[in-house]
């Protein structure tokens, strides 16, 4: 089974679909959602013009369903003419020892890294899944323009968007994030995940730490947008956006951090500022609505 359609429904004139496929990187079935705006024909219509694409990476405990049903991005994707791809956050169904014991490690918590430690290394290859396996598959089934590609995400997914975008600036020309984990080497979530997936040698952790990547010379060609809730319970201990913005300032990477008083870590916050992220990506990718 290379590609299976689970559902397709009309939304804001476009089509919101959910799909499943066998992934070689994670050695299991992976489920994802894809929204195609109304300017395109049916899935796989080769006569349709190519559209810019945004990849959205979700946070801890999430699947593709959370953002697809709660974020309200479909109306903005249709307005600006973006295909939006929402993958899962980890392999599913492997039943590794301890995989389901905690919300911040294992199932639903892949952290968008390539695990090197057994037993996780056999399937928890989420970096390669997002960067290498998924884009060609999306191009095969949807009319995407890979030269106009952006990436964004929330929390753990914001961490993934920043690190993947910074490491692959030619592949992802635009980056934004909601409440990202910007310095996982300096917070409990990241330290737990990296120790389990990557081992105790912290040199290897740096390639998955956005603040370390900036300090080590990685750049995005456009300014990075970060939205953060001022009443986020995880702000001080886990997220620490000031570490990233300070590194960006010192290394001349343009970044805009907006802290919104009263907003928390939830999808109520994300949906409140979702349109701004489409505006950001449309400007960076020279896309007109």
Coordinates of N, CA and C in Angstrom, one line a residue, residues 21 35 38 49 81 100 103-104 107 162 192 194 220 237 241 267 274:
X21 N 0.0 5.9 4.3 CA 1.0 5.2 3.4 C 2.0 4.4 4.2
X35 N -4.3 19.6 2.7 CA -5.4 20.5 2.2 C -5.0 21.0 0.9
X38 N -9.1 25.5 -3.5 CA -10.1 25.3 -4.6 C -9.6 25.7 -6.0
X49 N -2.0 24.1 -12.1 CA -0.8 24.8 -11.9 C -0.2 24.4 -10.6
X81 N -3.8 30.4 -1.3 CA -3.5 29.4 -2.4 C -2.4 28.5 -2.0
X100 N 4.7 4.0 25.4 CA 3.5 4.7 25.8 C 3.5 5.1 27.3
X103 N 3.9 11.1 28.2 CA 3.5 11.9 27.1 C 4.6 12.6 26.3
X104 N 5.8 12.7 26.9 CA 6.9 13.5 26.3 C 8.0 12.7 25.8
X107 N 5.7 7.4 21.9 CA 4.5 7.6 21.0 C 4.0 9.1 21.1
X162 N 11.9 24.9 13.1 CA 13.1 25.7 13.2 C 14.3 24.9 12.8
X192 N 15.3 15.1 28.1 CA 14.8 13.7 28.3 C 14.7 13.1 26.9
X194 N 16.3 13.8 24.0 CA 17.6 13.7 23.3 C 18.4 12.6 24.0
X220 N 18.4 31.2 7.9 CA 17.3 31.2 6.9 C 17.4 32.5 6.1
X237 N 10.0 27.4 31.7 CA 10.8 26.2 31.9 C 11.2 25.5 30.6
X241 N 12.0 31.4 24.6 CA 12.2 32.0 23.3 C 13.3 33.1 23.3
X267 N -4.7 25.4 21.2 CA -5.1 25.7 19.8 C -6.0 26.9 19.7
X274 N -3.2 32.3 13.3 CA -2.9 31.5 12.2 C -2.8 32.3 10.9

